XYZ file of C-alpha atoms in Angstrom:
543
model
C 10.072 -0.026 10.024
C 11.247 3.143 13.107
C 8.948 5.349 11.573
C 5.968 2.983 12.152
C 6.703 2.358 15.497
C 6.918 5.996 16.389
C 3.273 6.704 14.868
C 1.695 3.454 16.770
C 2.636 5.057 19.847
C 1.301 8.145 19.259
C -1.892 6.278 17.537
C -2.114 4.281 20.693
C -2.543 7.902 22.680
C -4.384 9.393 20.606
C -6.856 6.368 20.641
C -10.026 7.829 22.563
C -10.600 9.967 20.327
C -9.904 7.809 17.386
C -12.621 6.105 18.361
C -14.578 8.718 18.782
C -13.739 9.917 15.258
C -14.882 6.204 14.356
C -18.413 6.062 15.619
C -18.863 8.885 14.564
C -18.394 7.848 11.811
C -20.609 5.366 11.598
C -23.085 7.538 12.782
C -23.112 9.436 9.881
C -22.831 6.745 6.897
C -25.378 5.093 8.810
C -27.869 7.802 8.763
C -27.036 9.330 5.347
C -28.273 5.989 3.581
C -31.196 5.986 6.667
C -31.934 8.922 5.464
C -32.401 8.777 2.165
C -33.831 5.612 1.888
C -36.521 6.208 3.859
C -36.990 9.513 2.241
C -37.402 7.628 -0.998
C -40.008 5.426 0.714
C -41.537 8.764 2.467
C -42.169 10.211 -0.910
C -43.436 7.477 -2.920
C -46.194 6.207 -0.528
C -46.617 9.828 0.023
C -47.294 10.210 -4.009
C -49.454 6.929 -4.185
C -51.237 7.367 -1.093
C -51.947 10.734 -2.808
C -52.890 9.638 -6.042
C -55.345 6.737 -3.973
C -57.622 9.520 -2.906
C -59.097 12.140 -0.245
C -59.140 9.244 2.191
C -56.237 7.167 1.967
C -53.781 10.765 2.210
C -55.685 11.065 5.765
C -55.020 7.548 6.465
C -51.127 8.048 5.617
C -49.027 8.443 8.545
C -47.078 11.059 7.469
C -45.831 12.395 11.147
C -43.070 9.742 11.687
C -41.353 9.344 8.788
C -41.136 12.744 9.429
C -39.890 12.939 12.376
C -37.518 10.336 11.999
C -36.179 12.099 8.555
C -35.643 15.191 10.766
C -33.410 13.155 13.874
C -31.521 11.588 11.013
C -30.277 15.242 9.290
C -29.595 16.077 12.851
C -27.544 13.048 14.186
C -25.162 12.698 10.412
C -24.964 16.723 10.945
C -23.303 16.238 14.681
C -21.909 13.203 13.496
C -20.132 14.509 11.056
C -18.983 17.883 13.045
C -17.487 15.562 15.945
C -15.771 13.113 13.161
C -13.961 15.668 11.752
C -13.339 17.602 14.817
C -12.152 13.982 16.661
C -10.263 12.744 13.629
C -8.088 15.841 13.123
C -7.795 16.778 16.674
C -6.064 13.659 16.824
C -3.598 13.776 13.432
C -2.621 17.000 14.915
C -1.692 16.512 18.095
C -0.305 13.115 16.992
C 1.733 14.866 13.964
C 2.881 17.692 16.992
C 4.217 15.377 19.019
C 6.138 13.049 16.108
C 7.722 15.864 14.503
C 9.672 16.661 17.574
C 10.310 13.310 17.934
C 12.017 12.660 14.494
C 14.270 15.417 15.073
C 15.400 14.238 18.250
C 16.102 11.606 16.568
C 18.259 12.701 14.052
C 19.912 15.693 16.459
C 20.890 12.843 18.524
C 22.182 9.856 15.672
C 25.195 9.339 13.630
C 26.258 12.636 12.148
C 26.895 11.099 8.663
C 22.913 10.466 9.002
C 21.761 13.991 9.194
C 24.321 15.530 7.198
C 23.723 13.283 4.121
C 20.554 15.330 3.313
C 20.316 18.510 2.687
C 18.449 21.507 4.540
C 16.160 21.633 1.689
C 15.885 18.345 1.770
C 15.292 17.903 5.356
C 12.873 20.563 5.505
C 10.290 18.815 2.773
C 11.083 15.249 5.305
C 10.032 17.126 8.352
C 6.850 18.994 6.652
C 5.192 17.888 3.679
C 6.304 13.838 4.563
C 4.803 14.296 8.584
C 1.632 16.802 6.864
C 0.552 12.861 5.049
C 1.783 10.864 7.542
C -1.146 12.891 8.591
C -4.175 10.587 6.826
C -3.014 7.579 8.370
C -5.112 8.779 11.914
C -7.485 10.958 9.872
C -8.936 7.124 7.907
C -8.808 5.627 11.066
C -12.630 5.806 11.270
C -12.834 5.413 7.180
C -13.762 0.578 7.832
C -15.684 1.418 10.850
C -17.914 4.130 8.898
C -17.530 2.010 6.011
C -18.967 -1.528 7.253
C -21.720 0.676 8.689
C -22.724 2.193 5.715
C -22.703 -1.311 3.477
C -24.377 -2.883 6.563
C -27.236 -0.118 6.745
C -28.039 0.166 2.934
C -28.573 -3.930 2.631
C -30.567 -3.953 5.529
C -32.661 -1.461 4.440
C -32.484 -3.481 -0.133
C -33.231 -6.257 2.167
C -36.619 -5.115 3.203
C -37.485 -4.716 -0.126
C -36.567 -8.653 -1.387
C -33.423 -10.431 -0.031
C -32.525 -10.099 -3.348
C -31.833 -7.076 -3.745
C -29.526 -7.132 -0.508
C -27.375 -9.983 -1.549
C -27.610 -7.771 -4.990
C -26.796 -4.412 -3.309
C -23.987 -6.487 -1.486
C -22.194 -7.814 -4.947
C -22.331 -4.333 -6.355
C -20.560 -2.810 -3.672
C -17.885 -5.839 -3.298
C -17.225 -4.869 -7.107
C -16.694 -1.190 -6.363
C -13.911 -1.758 -3.700
C -12.641 -4.237 -5.630
C -12.232 -2.220 -8.782
C -11.349 0.940 -6.258
C -8.627 -0.627 -5.079
C -7.133 -1.803 -8.377
C -6.797 1.172 -9.760
C -5.494 2.783 -6.315
C -3.107 0.760 -6.780
C -2.481 1.401 -10.547
C -2.388 4.393 -11.051
C -2.955 6.250 -8.163
C 0.133 5.337 -5.450
C 2.450 5.266 -8.072
C 1.471 8.817 -8.741
C 1.431 9.629 -4.646
C 4.846 8.463 -4.900
C 5.842 10.558 -7.435
C 4.706 13.328 -6.338
C 5.979 12.751 -2.411
C 9.388 12.477 -4.392
C 8.836 15.378 -6.283
C 8.794 18.170 -3.519
C 11.666 16.815 -2.051
C 13.342 17.425 -4.691
C 11.379 21.156 -5.872
C 12.552 22.075 -2.352
C 15.830 21.007 -2.280
C 16.475 22.581 -5.302
C 14.689 26.607 -4.032
C 16.455 25.999 -0.999
C 20.181 25.187 -2.279
C 19.327 28.014 -5.214
C 18.560 30.626 -2.556
C 21.636 29.963 -0.291
C 23.611 31.225 -3.237
C 21.873 34.005 -4.333
C 24.643 36.708 -3.642
C 26.884 34.183 -6.273
C 24.043 33.677 -9.125
C 23.328 37.972 -9.133
C 26.879 38.428 -9.445
C 27.381 36.237 -11.991
C 24.183 36.903 -14.105
C 22.959 33.622 -13.761
C 19.243 34.266 -12.519
C 18.287 32.979 -15.948
C 20.147 29.391 -15.461
C 18.717 29.513 -11.880
C 15.269 30.707 -12.832
C 15.648 27.304 -15.373
C 16.509 24.997 -12.686
C 13.774 25.577 -10.630
C 11.705 25.666 -13.793
C 12.216 22.589 -13.915
C 11.933 20.932 -10.328
C 8.527 22.604 -10.727
C 7.834 21.395 -13.877
C 8.540 17.766 -12.569
C 5.894 18.192 -9.035
C 3.069 19.357 -11.483
C 3.180 16.887 -14.061
C 2.969 13.924 -10.107
C 0.121 16.494 -8.897
C -1.341 16.194 -12.743
C -0.977 11.986 -12.321
C -2.418 11.831 -9.000
C -5.576 14.067 -9.831
C -6.055 12.241 -13.556
C -5.931 8.874 -10.721
C -8.567 10.968 -8.965
C -10.525 11.276 -12.102
C -10.378 7.680 -12.871
C -11.508 6.324 -8.839
C -14.743 9.359 -9.360
C -15.481 7.796 -12.396
C -15.027 4.365 -11.610
C -17.564 5.319 -8.831
C -20.440 6.667 -10.702
C -19.973 3.250 -13.045
C -20.478 1.157 -9.746
C -23.457 3.415 -9.091
C -25.586 2.994 -11.659
C -24.227 -0.967 -11.543
C -25.853 -1.185 -7.751
C -28.847 0.298 -9.469
C -29.562 -1.680 -12.051
C -29.140 -4.889 -10.099
C -31.038 -4.323 -7.105
C -33.856 -2.670 -8.710
C -34.976 -5.847 -10.537
C -33.860 -7.969 -7.977
C -36.711 -6.002 -5.986
C -39.718 -7.492 -8.714
C -42.682 -8.073 -6.321
C -41.740 -5.664 -3.280
C -44.045 -2.768 -2.547
C -43.034 0.301 -5.665
C -42.203 2.016 -2.085
C -39.696 -0.223 -1.071
C -38.192 -1.161 -4.211
C -37.400 3.804 -4.413
C -36.028 2.911 -0.428
C -33.733 -0.006 -1.856
C -32.555 1.721 -5.197
C -31.741 4.825 -2.605
C -29.876 2.623 -0.457
C -28.089 0.699 -3.439
C -26.422 4.541 -4.089
C -25.653 5.888 -0.329
C -24.214 2.068 -0.222
C -21.753 2.440 -2.703
C -21.438 6.283 -2.193
C -20.096 4.659 2.085
C -17.769 2.603 -0.410
C -16.121 5.982 -1.850
C -14.697 6.846 2.122
C -11.911 3.801 1.219
C -11.819 4.901 -2.189
C -11.315 8.074 -1.350
C -8.967 7.128 1.471
C -6.527 4.840 -1.645
C -5.943 7.978 -3.357
C -3.786 9.428 -0.576
C -2.131 5.782 -0.014
C 0.661 5.967 -2.316
C 2.071 9.585 -1.217
C 1.166 7.706 2.343
C 3.027 4.992 1.885
C 6.486 6.947 0.364
C 6.444 9.921 3.392
C 6.685 6.430 5.997
C 9.280 5.107 3.442
C 11.235 8.505 3.409
C 11.013 9.359 7.210
C 12.292 5.451 7.871
C 15.239 6.004 5.794
C 16.444 9.033 7.545
C 16.072 7.960 10.995
C 19.301 6.344 12.670
C 19.627 3.028 12.880
C 19.876 1.789 17.091
C 23.699 1.376 17.561
C 24.339 -1.329 20.119
C 28.628 -1.305 19.861
C 28.941 2.057 21.663
C 27.476 1.526 24.777
C 30.333 3.215 27.012
C 30.163 6.398 29.487
C 32.697 8.448 30.000
C 33.597 8.522 33.447
C 33.777 12.549 33.919
C 34.257 15.864 31.780
C 38.274 15.823 31.040
C 39.499 15.797 27.516
C 42.720 13.875 26.475
C 44.137 14.965 22.743
C 46.447 12.023 22.630
C 49.541 12.742 21.474
C 48.977 16.685 23.331
C 50.456 15.934 26.583
C 48.326 16.208 29.779
C 44.300 15.782 30.064
C 41.940 18.867 30.648
C 39.426 18.958 32.724
C 36.742 22.607 33.886
C 37.202 24.860 34.491
C 40.466 24.607 32.298
C 41.284 26.950 28.467
C 42.405 25.111 25.429
C 43.392 27.257 22.557
C 43.600 25.838 19.370
C 45.314 27.401 16.761
C 46.898 27.323 13.251
C 46.259 28.004 9.778
C 42.362 27.980 7.866
C 41.309 24.563 6.886
C 44.519 21.991 8.498
C 41.491 20.715 10.692
C 41.109 22.532 13.303
C 36.978 22.622 12.966
C 36.780 18.781 12.432
C 38.301 18.464 15.471
C 36.074 19.828 17.660
C 33.319 18.720 15.383
C 34.877 15.136 16.018
C 34.895 15.773 19.850
C 31.491 17.474 20.599
C 29.681 14.360 17.608
C 28.701 16.272 15.257
C 31.299 14.342 13.138
C 32.466 10.138 12.795
C 35.195 9.958 15.451
C 38.247 8.037 14.020
C 39.806 5.979 17.141
C 43.118 6.955 18.732
C 43.089 10.572 18.466
C 40.605 11.585 21.486
C 38.813 10.748 24.457
C 36.672 11.393 26.812
C 36.460 10.480 30.874
C 39.319 8.031 29.688
C 36.745 6.464 27.009
C 38.043 7.260 23.609
C 34.686 8.447 21.839
C 34.895 6.707 18.724
C 33.160 4.748 21.759
C 30.795 7.068 23.018
C 27.590 7.523 22.082
C 27.005 10.952 20.075
C 24.165 11.773 22.052
C 26.712 11.300 25.356
C 29.083 13.547 23.751
C 26.972 16.070 22.888
C 25.713 16.760 26.201
C 28.966 17.794 27.635
C 29.303 20.752 24.813
C 27.772 24.052 24.670
C 28.649 25.194 21.275
C 29.245 28.455 18.996
C 30.375 26.995 15.522
C 31.899 29.719 13.461
C 29.021 28.631 10.806
C 25.666 30.777 12.043
C 22.503 29.018 11.711
C 19.860 31.418 12.527
C 15.475 30.384 12.784
C 13.438 32.227 10.628
C 11.749 32.968 13.998
C 12.289 36.313 17.017
C 15.333 36.068 18.769
C 13.448 34.442 22.354
C 12.721 31.169 20.197
C 16.526 31.789 18.577
C 17.628 31.454 22.279
C 14.943 28.607 23.033
C 16.841 26.316 21.223
C 19.849 26.015 24.030
C 17.520 25.880 26.847
C 14.164 26.737 28.317
C 15.125 29.841 30.207
C 13.585 32.572 33.024
C 14.023 36.312 31.310
C 16.264 37.044 33.439
C 19.144 35.033 32.078
C 17.706 35.095 28.505
C 19.076 39.582 28.984
C 21.860 38.600 31.090
C 23.705 36.199 27.785
C 22.611 38.900 25.379
C 24.516 41.150 27.261
C 27.482 39.183 28.292
C 27.913 38.240 23.864
C 27.860 41.927 23.848
C 24.191 42.780 22.038
C 22.363 43.432 24.620
C 21.550 47.552 24.418
C 20.685 45.937 20.181
C 17.865 44.009 20.945
C 16.443 46.703 23.793
C 16.468 48.906 20.814
C 13.786 46.991 18.996
C 10.405 47.601 19.774
C 9.274 44.615 20.071
C 12.572 43.237 22.460
C 13.044 39.886 22.632
C 9.946 39.112 20.260
C 11.699 40.888 17.662
C 11.705 38.604 13.971
C 15.360 38.020 12.932
C 14.711 37.029 9.307
C 15.515 34.044 7.609
C 18.570 32.543 8.529
C 18.928 36.033 10.885
C 18.996 38.571 8.122
C 18.056 41.682 9.563
C 20.978 40.659 11.216
C 24.491 42.178 10.423
C 27.367 39.324 9.930
C 28.850 40.499 14.081
C 25.436 40.171 15.790
C 24.625 36.955 13.969
C 26.976 35.780 15.574
C 27.194 37.152 18.978
C 22.957 35.989 19.158
C 24.923 32.350 18.398
C 27.282 32.867 21.368
C 24.136 34.304 23.308
C 22.730 31.131 22.761
C 25.915 28.777 23.613
C 25.742 31.096 27.325
C 22.333 29.364 27.459
C 23.597 26.086 27.300
C 23.974 24.228 31.151
C 27.547 22.309 29.836
C 30.577 21.214 31.842
C 32.520 22.553 28.087
C 32.194 25.870 26.390
C 33.562 25.467 23.085
C 33.758 28.957 20.722
C 34.879 28.446 17.051
C 36.097 32.450 15.710
C 33.701 33.676 18.731
C 35.000 37.790 17.955
C 35.358 37.126 13.946
C 34.194 40.276 12.273
C 33.421 42.400 15.512
C 35.749 46.246 15.984
C 38.044 46.064 19.014
C 36.157 48.147 21.349
C 33.119 45.498 20.708
C 35.360 42.796 20.807
C 37.373 43.744 23.928
C 33.329 43.490 25.628
C 32.292 40.416 24.826
C 35.922 38.826 26.539
C 35.537 41.180 29.465
C 32.145 39.305 29.760
C 33.104 35.834 28.660
C 36.172 36.075 31.146
C 33.430 36.580 34.020
C 31.507 34.364 32.980
C 33.802 31.335 33.031
C 34.860 32.406 36.508
C 31.570 32.213 38.050
C 30.469 29.633 36.226
C 33.724 27.146 36.472
C 32.719 25.932 32.674
C 35.628 25.125 31.032
C 36.457 26.649 26.951
C 37.876 25.455 23.965
C 38.815 28.348 22.099
C 39.144 28.252 18.381
C 40.951 31.519 16.927
C 43.008 33.324 14.695
C 42.974 36.168 16.656
C 45.413 37.143 19.407
C 42.619 38.982 21.803
C 40.145 35.529 23.040
C 43.826 32.977 22.701
C 45.413 34.916 25.671
C 42.106 33.545 27.426
C 43.860 30.220 27.317
C 46.434 29.865 29.251
C 47.378 26.552 26.777
C 47.991 26.481 23.253
C 48.005 23.390 20.969
C 48.853 23.945 17.723
C 47.496 21.852 14.258
C 49.608 21.556 11.322
C 47.436 19.314 8.657
C 45.364 15.780 8.710
C 47.571 12.220 8.188
C 46.027 10.191 6.009
C 44.643 7.854 8.413
C 42.136 11.449 9.159
C 43.071 11.897 12.667
C 44.587 14.891 12.839
C 48.141 15.864 13.210
C 49.594 18.391 16.158
C 52.021 20.785 15.558
C 53.221 21.849 18.786
C 51.237 22.203 22.404
C 52.454 25.052 24.784
C 51.291 26.831 27.734
C 50.762 30.594 27.138
C 51.682 33.039 30.173
C 49.291 33.761 32.836
C-alpha cells in the first residue's frame, strides 16, 4: 500500500515523540492500577486497625501508604499530560507533512487520476480521511499502556494469591477477545460506512454549491435541499451505527469488569481482607486498562477505510515514461518549425475545437496521444506529466482560487518577495485595486474569489502565472471580460514582461489585440477520430 509507506516514513520521523507517548502511557496505566489497588488496601487496612482498638490504630503506619498514593496520583496526572501532548503532537506534525505529500503526489501524477474525482470528494479525502489516519499515530501507545497496566494488575492481584492473578489474566483475555469480536462485527463496518458517507455528503454539497445560480434560476432549491438532506441522512445513519457499536463495546467492558471481580474475589480466599480488596480493585483497573484497546478498535474501521480511500487516489508508479526532453523547443507535428523561448505562438479557432485541450495535453493536465506534440525532441506521450508541468506557467480560462488571502493565492505559484508580488499584480492590472484594500495582500478573496469580479479573478490568476519561473508562459483567454483600456494596459505590461524575462508565450484568444502579440498563429479546426487536433492553417503575422 503506497499510503502505508508514507505513513511509515512519518512514524519513523516522529519516533521520538511516539516513544515518549508510549512510555508516558505505561506510567499512566501502572500508576492508575497501583493507585486504586493500594487505596483499597489502605482503606481496608485502616478500617480493620481502627476496629481492633486504639493500640492497633496507633501502631498502624499510614504515612508511607499516604505518600505513595500521593506520588501515584501525581505520576498519573503528569503521565497523562505528557502522553496526550507527545502523542497528539506527533500525530499533528505527521499529518501536516502528509497532506502536502499526498497533494503533491496527486498533482504530479497522471491527470486522469486527479480529474476522476470531484472537488468535494477530493476535499473529503484530503481532510476527513487524513484526519482519520491520526488515530494510527495516537493509538501507537495503546499496546504499551495495555501491557504495562495488565502486568501491574496481575502482580497486585497475585499478592493476594497466585490464583487471583491467574483469574485476572483469564478475565482480561476474555475482555480483549470479546472487544475485538464486537469491533470487527459492529464497529469496523460502521466506521467504514461513516467514512464513505462523509465523502458522499461533501461531494453532494460541493456539486450543489457550484450550481447555486442555476438552481435558483430554475426554482430547484427544494430539490437541492432534498438531495443534501438525503446525503446527510445516510451520513447520520452511519454515525448512529458507529455510536451504537461504541455502546455495545462499553457494555461488554462493564460485563468484563463484573466477570473479573467475580473470579478474582473467590480466588483470593484465604488472603487477608486488605489484600482481597487490593486484588478486587486491581481487577477493575486491569479491565479498564484493556478498555484502551477497545477505544482504539472503535476507530479501526474508519482508519482502514481512510487508508484504502487515500491509497486509491495516489497514482501508480509509471516506469514507462522516463524520457527527458533535451531543451524547451516545442513542435506541433504538422505545423512547421519548432518554437523555443522567447518565441510566441497564438492558437486560434472557434470555441470547442480543441485549443484548450491541446494546451492541457502539452502541459500535462490531460493524457497525451502519441504523434501530436514534441518537447525537446521527445514525444510528450513519453514524458512524465510532472516533467512537462515544470516547463510551463499556466493561466487557465477556468479560474480557481482558494478561500484565502490574495497573498496565499499567489503563493501557490512560488515563494516570492513582496516586491515581486506587487510587480506581478501591477503587470496584471490589479495592483491599484489590491492597494485600496485595508488589508492589502492579506485581503480575503472568498470562496473561489467570490469577493472579486470576474475580470479581477482573471487578472489575479494572471498574476499568479507571472510569479512562476518557467520557460513558457501559457495564457488561455487572459483578457476576456476586460474593458478596452484595461486590456490595453495588461497587454502592454505583458509585452514588457516577456521582453525582460525571455519567456516564450503560447496564447489562446478570440480577440485581436492579444493575438497581435504573437508573430506566429496556428488555427485549429477540430479533433480527429483518434482524438488528435486537426490543423486548418498555420501562418506568420506581420511583425
